Tab-separated table of C-alpha atoms in Angstrom:
chain	number	residue	atom	x	y	z
A	1	MET	CA	-19.831	5.010	38.021
A	2	CYS	CA	-21.618	7.085	35.429
A	3	GLN	CA	-22.476	10.436	37.006
A	4	LEU	CA	-25.729	10.556	34.985
A	5	CYS	CA	-27.214	7.048	35.164
A	6	GLY	CA	-25.530	5.602	38.256
A	7	VAL	CA	-24.362	2.384	36.585
A	8	SER	CA	-20.813	1.125	36.864
A	9	PHE	CA	-18.444	1.176	33.866
A	10	ALA	CA	-16.903	-2.101	35.131
A	11	ILE	CA	-19.464	-4.439	33.604
A	12	ALA	CA	-18.786	-8.133	32.990
A	13	ARG	CA	-20.437	-10.681	30.649
A	14	HIS	CA	-20.678	-14.478	30.512
A	15	ARG	CA	-20.827	-15.761	26.969
A	16	ARG	CA	-22.990	-18.545	25.619
A	17	ALA	CA	-21.419	-21.807	24.355
A	18	ASP	CA	-22.101	-20.831	20.771
A	19	GLU	CA	-20.389	-17.407	21.081
A	20	PRO	CA	-16.662	-16.700	20.507
A	21	PRO	CA	-14.348	-16.014	23.471
A	22	SER	CA	-14.382	-12.300	22.609
A	23	ALA	CA	-18.062	-12.182	23.640
A	24	ALA	CA	-17.072	-12.594	27.313
A	25	TRP	CA	-15.142	-10.319	29.585
A	26	ASP	CA	-14.666	-9.766	33.346
A	27	TYR	CA	-14.817	-6.569	35.464
A	28	THR	CA	-11.514	-5.416	34.019
A	29	GLY	CA	-12.546	-6.011	30.419
A	30	SER	CA	-10.051	-8.877	30.200
A	31	ARG	CA	-9.724	-10.572	26.834
A	32	TYR	CA	-9.579	-13.874	28.702
A	33	GLY	CA	-13.317	-13.699	29.265
A	34	SER	CA	-15.440	-13.901	32.427
A	35	LEU	CA	-13.071	-15.661	34.784
A	36	ILE	CA	-14.378	-17.214	37.964
A	37	LEU	CA	-13.101	-19.273	40.889
A	38	GLU	CA	-14.484	-22.792	41.029
A	39	ALA	CA	-15.797	-22.287	44.614
A	40	LEU	CA	-17.699	-19.164	43.529
A	41	PHE	CA	-19.150	-21.019	40.570
A	42	ARG	CA	-20.459	-23.750	42.886
A	43	GLU	CA	-22.243	-21.109	44.971
A	44	THR	CA	-23.909	-19.242	42.097
A	45	CYS	CA	-24.581	-21.775	39.335
A	46	ARG	CA	-23.599	-25.408	39.722
A	47	ASP	CA	-25.401	-26.008	42.984
A	48	THR	CA	-28.503	-24.291	41.716
A	49	GLY	CA	-28.783	-26.577	38.668
A	50	SER	CA	-28.541	-23.748	36.159
A	51	GLY	CA	-26.754	-25.850	33.585
A	52	CYS	CA	-23.805	-23.441	33.254
A	53	GLU	CA	-20.369	-24.837	32.425
A	54	LEU	CA	-16.742	-24.064	33.331
A	55	LEU	CA	-13.918	-24.020	30.796
A	56	GLU	CA	-10.444	-24.301	32.316
A	57	SER	CA	-8.520	-21.067	31.768
A	58	GLU	CA	-5.432	-20.435	33.881
A	59	SER	CA	-4.198	-21.217	37.381
A	60	SER	CA	-7.249	-21.739	39.619
A	61	THR	CA	-9.681	-19.818	37.451
A	62	TYR	CA	-12.158	-20.918	34.808
A	63	GLN	CA	-14.274	-19.289	32.144
A	64	HIS	CA	-17.983	-19.176	32.919
A	65	ILE	CA	-20.185	-20.428	30.023
A	66	ALA	CA	-23.750	-19.257	30.570
A	67	ASN	CA	-26.885	-21.345	30.278
A	68	PRO	CA	-30.427	-19.820	30.001
A	69	GLU	CA	-30.926	-20.447	33.730
A	70	CYS	CA	-27.631	-18.806	34.761
A	71	ALA	CA	-27.893	-17.386	38.292
A	72	SER	CA	-24.487	-15.685	38.466
A	73	ASP	CA	-24.308	-12.054	39.594
A	74	ASN	CA	-20.628	-11.758	38.541
A	75	GLY	CA	-21.529	-11.013	34.921
A	76	TYR	CA	-24.589	-10.621	32.737
A	77	SER	CA	-25.614	-13.787	30.924
A	78	GLY	CA	-25.183	-13.872	27.179
A	79	CYS	CA	-28.451	-15.817	27.079
A	80	ARG	CA	-30.330	-12.739	28.281
A	81	ILE	CA	-28.546	-9.861	26.538
A	82	SER	CA	-26.525	-9.759	23.324
A	83	VAL	CA	-23.093	-8.221	22.763
A	84	GLU	CA	-24.716	-5.805	20.304
A	85	GLU	CA	-27.209	-4.622	22.940
A	86	MET	CA	-24.383	-4.076	25.431
A	87	LYS	CA	-22.212	-2.118	23.025
A	88	GLY	CA	-20.747	0.897	24.858
A	89	CYS	CA	-21.619	-0.279	28.416
A	90	ARG	CA	-17.937	0.020	29.479
A	91	ALA	CA	-17.243	3.228	27.547
A	92	VAL	CA	-16.383	6.236	29.716
A	93	GLN	CA	-16.001	9.870	28.688
A	94	VAL	CA	-15.024	12.688	31.005
A	95	LEU	CA	-16.025	16.353	31.390
A	96	VAL	CA	-12.925	18.367	32.298
A	97	LYS	CA	-12.439	21.972	33.436
A	98	LYS	CA	-10.241	24.027	31.119
A	99	ARG	CA	-6.852	25.106	32.287
A	100	GLU	CA	-5.049	28.308	31.400
A	101	GLY	CA	-3.824	28.223	27.823
A	102	TRP	CA	-6.616	25.950	26.566
A	103	GLU	CA	-7.035	26.245	22.838
A	104	PRO	CA	-10.030	25.157	20.707
A	105	GLU	CA	-9.750	22.223	18.271
A	106	ASP	CA	-11.576	21.492	15.025
A	107	ASP	CA	-13.895	18.857	16.520
A	108	ASP	CA	-14.986	20.903	19.543
A	109	GLU	CA	-18.728	21.264	20.054
A	110	ASP	CA	-20.247	24.706	20.585
A	111	PHE	CA	-20.707	24.186	24.345
A	112	GLU	CA	-16.996	23.322	24.657
A	113	ILE	CA	-15.952	26.549	22.954
A	114	LYS	CA	-18.377	28.722	24.921
A	115	SER	CA	-18.085	27.161	28.364
A	116	GLU	CA	-15.248	26.492	30.786
A	117	TYR	CA	-15.419	22.739	30.149
A	118	PHE	CA	-14.550	20.238	27.438
A	119	LEU	CA	-14.789	16.479	26.765
A	120	THR	CA	-12.035	13.919	26.744
A	121	GLY	CA	-11.770	11.023	24.348
A	122	ILE	CA	-13.329	7.679	25.269
A	123	GLY	CA	-11.754	5.074	27.549
A	124	ASP	CA	-12.607	1.676	28.967
A	125	GLY	CA	-14.142	1.477	32.399
A	126	SER	CA	-11.679	-0.849	34.083
A	127	PRO	CA	-11.869	-0.541	37.894
A	128	ASP	CA	-8.111	-0.975	38.129
A	129	CYS	CA	-7.214	2.030	36.001
A	130	VAL	CA	-6.382	4.876	38.420
A	131	PRO	CA	-6.166	7.325	36.798
A	132	LEU	CA	-8.394	6.433	33.812
A	133	GLU	CA	-5.898	5.851	31.010
A	134	ASP	CA	-5.698	5.295	27.272
A	135	LEU	CA	-8.366	7.875	26.338
A	136	ARG	CA	-8.894	7.902	22.568
A	137	PRO	CA	-8.602	10.196	20.804
A	138	ALA	CA	-6.400	12.254	23.088
A	139	ARG	CA	-8.545	15.377	22.842
A	140	HIS	CA	-6.716	18.495	23.891
A	141	GLY	CA	-3.754	16.327	24.820
A	142	ILE	CA	-5.560	14.454	27.579
A	143	GLU	CA	-4.635	10.716	27.526
A	144	SER	CA	-5.303	9.984	31.188
A	145	ILE	CA	-7.221	11.646	33.985
A	146	HIS	CA	-8.472	11.049	37.519
A	147	ILE	CA	-12.273	10.898	37.818
A	148	ALA	CA	-14.676	11.311	40.734
A	149	ASN	CA	-18.456	11.177	41.297
A	150	VAL	CA	-18.312	13.353	44.424
A	151	ASP	CA	-17.209	16.851	45.288
A	152	CYS	CA	-13.423	16.961	44.786
A	153	ASP	CA	-10.540	19.020	43.472
A	154	TYR	CA	-11.578	20.669	40.252
A	155	ASP	CA	-8.825	18.830	38.283
A	156	TRP	CA	-10.668	15.512	38.718
A	157	GLY	CA	-13.008	14.888	35.796
A	158	LEU	CA	-16.725	14.143	35.829
A	159	PRO	CA	-17.339	10.738	34.210
A	160	PHE	CA	-20.304	9.388	32.213
A	161	HIS	CA	-21.176	7.028	29.436
A	162	PRO	CA	-21.062	8.884	26.040
A	163	THR	CA	-24.609	7.654	25.377
A	164	CYS	CA	-25.839	9.042	28.697
A	165	PHE	CA	-24.253	12.405	27.845
A	166	GLN	CA	-26.171	12.385	24.542
A	167	ILE	CA	-29.372	12.054	26.578
A	168	PHE	CA	-28.240	14.837	28.908
A	169	LYS	CA	-27.745	17.135	25.930
A	170	ARG	CA	-31.290	16.472	24.767
A	171	VAL	CA	-32.869	16.932	28.183
A	172	SER	CA	-30.810	20.085	28.891
A	173	MET	CA	-31.823	21.642	25.553
A	174	LEU	CA	-35.477	20.745	26.188
A	175	HIS	CA	-35.678	22.271	29.696
A	176	LEU	CA	-32.881	24.883	29.778
A	177	GLY	CA	-32.486	25.861	26.133
A	178	ASN	CA	-28.757	25.040	26.126
A	179	ILE	CA	-26.316	22.293	26.963
A	180	ASP	CA	-25.534	23.381	30.484
A	181	VAL	CA	-22.285	21.594	31.301
A	182	GLN	CA	-21.415	24.275	33.851
A	183	GLY	CA	-24.655	23.462	35.695
A	184	LEU	CA	-23.774	19.761	35.533
A	185	TRP	CA	-20.320	20.389	36.989
A	186	GLU	CA	-21.637	22.693	39.709
A	187	TRP	CA	-24.331	20.112	40.596
A	188	ARG	CA	-21.596	17.563	41.358
A	189	GLN	CA	-19.555	20.047	43.315
A	190	ARG	CA	-22.540	21.308	45.255
A	191	ASP	CA	-24.785	18.306	45.861
A	192	CYS	CA	-22.668	15.186	45.418
A	193	THR	CA	-21.246	14.213	48.786
A	194	PHE	CA	-20.864	10.432	48.995
A	195	GLU	CA	-24.106	10.113	50.909
A	196	GLU	CA	-26.051	12.290	48.493
A	197	PHE	CA	-24.663	10.601	45.357
A	198	VAL	CA	-25.528	7.136	46.768
A	199	GLY	CA	-28.940	8.444	47.875
A	200	PHE	CA	-29.881	10.003	44.489
A	201	PRO	CA	-33.408	8.727	43.628
A	202	ARG	CA	-32.445	6.122	41.061
A	203	ASN	CA	-34.208	2.970	39.824
A	204	VAL	CA	-34.441	0.211	42.423
A	205	ALA	CA	-32.419	-2.203	40.212
A	206	VAL	CA	-29.518	0.316	40.241
A	207	ARG	CA	-29.629	0.564	44.027
A	208	VAL	CA	-29.559	-3.235	44.387
A	209	ALA	CA	-26.602	-3.564	42.002
A	210	SER	CA	-24.499	-0.732	43.454
A	211	GLU	CA	-22.004	-2.559	45.602
A	212	GLN	CA	-18.201	-2.337	45.691
A	213	ARG	CA	-18.254	-4.445	42.599
A	214	TRP	CA	-21.301	-4.200	40.369
A	215	ARG	CA	-23.865	-6.904	41.163
A	216	HIS	CA	-25.098	-8.306	37.826
A	217	GLU	CA	-28.564	-9.373	38.973
A	218	PRO	CA	-30.398	-11.726	36.550
A	219	GLY	CA	-33.332	-9.787	35.129
A	220	SER	CA	-31.625	-6.361	35.287
A	221	GLU	CA	-29.698	-6.696	32.012
A	222	TYR	CA	-31.446	-3.689	30.536
A	223	LEU	CA	-29.443	-1.449	32.847
A	224	VAL	CA	-26.424	-1.899	30.573
A	225	ALA	CA	-28.211	-1.890	27.215
A	226	ASN	CA	-27.166	0.850	24.803
A	227	PRO	CA	-29.884	3.544	25.148
A	228	VAL	CA	-29.069	5.338	21.852
A	229	ASN	CA	-28.258	2.711	19.265
A	230	ILE	CA	-31.008	0.147	19.987
A	231	PRO	CA	-31.076	-3.133	17.991
A	232	GLY	CA	-34.565	-3.768	16.683
A	233	LEU	CA	-35.967	-0.288	17.148
A	234	GLN	CA	-35.737	0.863	13.540
A	235	ALA	CA	-37.221	-2.439	12.401
A	236	LEU	CA	-40.151	-1.888	14.778
A	237	LEU	CA	-40.718	1.611	13.416
A	238	LYS	CA	-40.605	0.498	9.827
A	239	ARG	CA	-43.324	-2.070	10.459
A	240	LEU	CA	-45.602	0.767	11.465
A	241	TRP	CA	-44.859	3.016	8.512
A	242	GLY	CA	-47.459	3.377	5.763
A	243	GLY	CA	-50.329	3.239	8.282
A	244	PRO	CA	-53.340	5.558	8.490
A	245	GLY	CA	-52.750	9.189	7.500
A	246	PRO	CA	-53.134	12.091	9.910
A	247	GLU	CA	-56.782	12.662	8.835
A	248	GLU	CA	-57.806	9.064	9.621
A	249	VAL	CA	-59.659	8.396	12.867
A	250	PHE	CA	-59.119	5.932	15.674
A	251	ARG	CA	-62.412	4.175	16.529
A	252	ARG	CA	-63.246	2.255	19.683
A	253	GLU	CA	-66.662	1.919	21.250
A	254	ALA	CA	-67.195	3.756	24.488
A	255	LYS	CA	-68.671	1.947	27.457
A	256	ASN	CA	-72.420	1.479	27.354
A	257	LEU	CA	-73.947	4.385	29.185
A	258	GLU	CA	-77.209	3.949	31.129
A	259	ASN	CA	-78.639	7.197	29.869
A	260	PRO	CA	-76.969	8.363	26.610
A	261	SER	CA	-79.512	11.170	26.150
A	262	ALA	CA	-78.113	12.822	29.289
A	263	ASP	CA	-74.652	13.083	27.713
A	264	PRO	CA	-73.956	16.824	27.121
A	265	PHE	CA	-71.039	16.092	24.805
A	266	THR	CA	-73.273	14.588	22.154
A	267	THR	CA	-74.676	18.042	21.436
A	268	LEU	CA	-71.217	19.384	20.556
A	269	PRO	CA	-69.873	19.483	16.967
A	270	THR	CA	-67.084	16.972	16.178
A	271	GLU	CA	-64.700	19.880	15.561
A	272	THR	CA	-65.318	21.153	19.093
A	273	ILE	CA	-64.607	17.735	20.593
A	274	SER	CA	-61.363	17.595	18.603
A	275	MET	CA	-60.388	21.049	19.914
A	276	VAL	CA	-61.100	19.929	23.510
A	277	VAL	CA	-59.019	16.762	23.347
A	278	GLU	CA	-56.051	18.779	21.979
A	279	TYR	CA	-55.662	20.240	25.483
A	280	LEU	CA	-56.094	16.998	27.398
A	281	SER	CA	-53.519	14.500	28.630
A	282	SER	CA	-53.691	10.852	27.649
A	283	GLU	CA	-55.237	10.006	31.032
A	284	ASP	CA	-57.897	12.703	30.653
A	285	ILE	CA	-58.698	11.485	27.166
A	286	ALA	CA	-59.055	7.919	28.390
A	287	ASN	CA	-61.456	9.097	31.091
A	288	LEU	CA	-63.419	11.166	28.562
A	289	ARG	CA	-63.910	8.156	26.355
A	290	LEU	CA	-65.349	6.269	29.282
A	291	ALA	CA	-67.784	9.049	29.917
A	292	THR	CA	-69.100	9.869	26.474
A	293	ARG	CA	-69.781	8.328	23.070
A	294	ALA	CA	-68.911	11.638	21.508
A	295	ALA	CA	-65.211	10.882	21.968
A	296	ARG	CA	-65.375	7.458	20.337
A	297	GLU	CA	-63.663	8.705	17.169
A	298	LEU	CA	-60.319	10.476	17.497
A	299	PRO	CA	-57.900	11.528	14.758
A	300	THR	CA	-54.824	9.301	14.732
A	301	ILE	CA	-52.541	12.350	14.575
A	302	LEU	CA	-53.597	13.082	18.158
A	303	PHE	CA	-51.459	10.217	19.336
A	304	ARG	CA	-48.353	11.870	17.911
A	305	ARG	CA	-48.793	14.711	20.409
A	306	LEU	CA	-49.501	12.263	23.196
A	307	LEU	CA	-46.440	10.191	22.267
A	308	LEU	CA	-44.130	13.194	22.351
A	309	GLU	CA	-45.629	14.504	25.596
A	310	ASP	CA	-45.836	11.200	27.477
A	311	MET	CA	-42.617	9.722	26.137
A	312	PRO	CA	-40.191	12.560	25.237
A	313	TRP	CA	-37.369	10.039	25.354
A	314	MET	CA	-38.798	8.498	22.130
A	315	TRP	CA	-37.067	11.138	19.999
A	316	GLU	CA	-37.180	9.045	16.813
A	317	ALA	CA	-40.869	9.962	16.549
A	318	GLU	CA	-39.986	13.627	16.015
A	319	ASP	CA	-38.492	12.911	12.602
A	320	VAL	CA	-41.275	10.666	11.257
A	321	PRO	CA	-43.370	12.403	8.528
A	322	LEU	CA	-46.906	12.978	9.801
A	323	GLY	CA	-48.676	10.789	7.253
A	324	ASP	CA	-46.168	7.939	7.202
A	325	VAL	CA	-47.074	6.111	10.374
A	326	ASP	CA	-50.033	4.728	12.301
A	327	TRP	CA	-49.599	7.025	15.343
A	328	TYR	CA	-52.117	5.203	17.490
A	329	LYS	CA	-50.411	1.864	16.889
A	330	LEU	CA	-47.009	3.432	17.491
A	331	TYR	CA	-48.193	5.035	20.728
A	332	CYS	CA	-49.560	1.718	22.061
A	333	THR	CA	-46.475	-0.234	20.895
A	334	VAL	CA	-44.060	2.138	22.673
A	335	LYS	CA	-46.211	2.429	25.784
A	336	PHE	CA	-47.144	-1.220	26.242
A	337	GLY	CA	-45.248	-3.494	23.840
A	338	TRP	CA	-41.561	-2.615	23.898
A	339	VAL	CA	-40.343	-4.768	26.796
A	340	GLY	CA	-38.155	-6.723	24.413
A	341	LEU	CA	-36.185	-3.547	23.520
A	342	LYS	CA	-33.829	-3.362	26.497
A	343	GLY	CA	-32.174	-0.240	25.156
A	344	LEU	CA	-35.440	1.615	25.087
A	345	MET	CA	-36.222	0.521	28.648
A	346	ASN	CA	-32.814	1.800	29.663
A	347	ARG	CA	-33.284	5.087	27.763
A	348	LYS	CA	-36.533	5.737	29.656
A	349	ARG	CA	-34.761	5.070	32.988
A	350	ILE	CA	-31.776	7.333	32.162
A	351	TRP	CA	-34.069	10.076	30.862
A	352	LYS	CA	-35.854	10.165	34.168
A	353	ASP	CA	-32.535	10.389	36.120
A	354	VAL	CA	-31.217	13.093	33.841
A	355	GLU	CA	-34.477	15.086	34.133
A	356	GLU	CA	-34.029	15.053	37.900
A	357	ILE	CA	-30.419	16.302	37.539
A	358	VAL	CA	-31.539	19.063	35.176
A	359	ARG	CA	-34.402	19.972	37.558
A	360	ARG	CA	-31.798	20.507	40.280
A	361	ILE	CA	-29.603	22.563	37.943
A	362	GLU	CA	-32.639	24.685	37.021
A	363	LYS	CA	-33.557	25.095	40.695
A	364	ASP	CA	-30.018	26.328	41.493
A	365	ARG	CA	-30.225	28.724	38.518
A	366	ARG	CA	-33.463	30.214	39.861
A	367	SER	CA	-31.976	30.597	43.339
A	368	LYS	CA	-28.997	32.449	41.972
A	369	ARG	CA	-31.187	34.772	39.861
A	370	LYS	CA	-33.342	35.551	42.930
A	371	MET	CA	-30.235	36.317	45.022
A	372	ASP	CA	-28.914	38.628	42.294
A	373	SER	CA	-32.223	40.462	42.064
A	374	ASP	CA	-32.552	41.000	45.873
């Protein structure tokens, strides 16, 4: 499993009838597609009237062709998540501790050069590959390696999705000021017994799916959606470009108040109200608007700050020029209207998990500093 997000690398997919055979694969990533025993198919789909089909494959197995009502938990249905959305869900990269004689290479990142750890190339998350093999490129000569999620011999690597590690780098920089791979390694060695790794406070859907073989529950497809390269996200952002500039105001009538004359905020200059809301959270601003007419007009640029504070995982917003987007509309779209973007849902989930990991790293750092100072 991915050390950061808790999701298995051994993910399967059932293709739709209109998709090519390459759009389906089983737990092992087999090119033969999502193979299934006929008896198992009867239990999950045929007897439930889902409309799924079986295509004869080899020996006693068949290829599962998904219908919109597919109830199988042996693979995610192609009717609910596309191949493009799932890109990278089986990819595994490994953090490895340097051995004596390690030499830097041209493509090393700064944290690899400065720390005691480096990254391997990328492999496929087949559950039958022990050790994990065929890592490409073979960075620092590593083509295969054993991996483990729990405290183990230091030679066993720490595995994660490359996309999840990108999120870790962002969260670590945000909270710690550096990409703390040493802290990540020590967290596994210190806190990750089997019981503690399984008991890590993850999303309920991850807990339900975490069995000996990943349980592909219908409705939880977003767990395997690429959280970095998200189909549809850039198109959504472009639709919001060219909106009100930063000096424009967002207007919405406040609730009718029984005694407006008793409202102390109406005596304050607009500039003072603007200064006040700059220090308030989105929840506080919403409550203020319910309490006073004085807060009925707010500059749209305010919602840029709220977006970055409330949704730090929406990093695309950092690079949007101030006057090129309707910040209020973007804030509402990301907060309330992005359910169709599975990758963004997954990014939010992973960000929360990684923030908890970084919080534990930070706590350990503080404890060590306190011990050193005593």
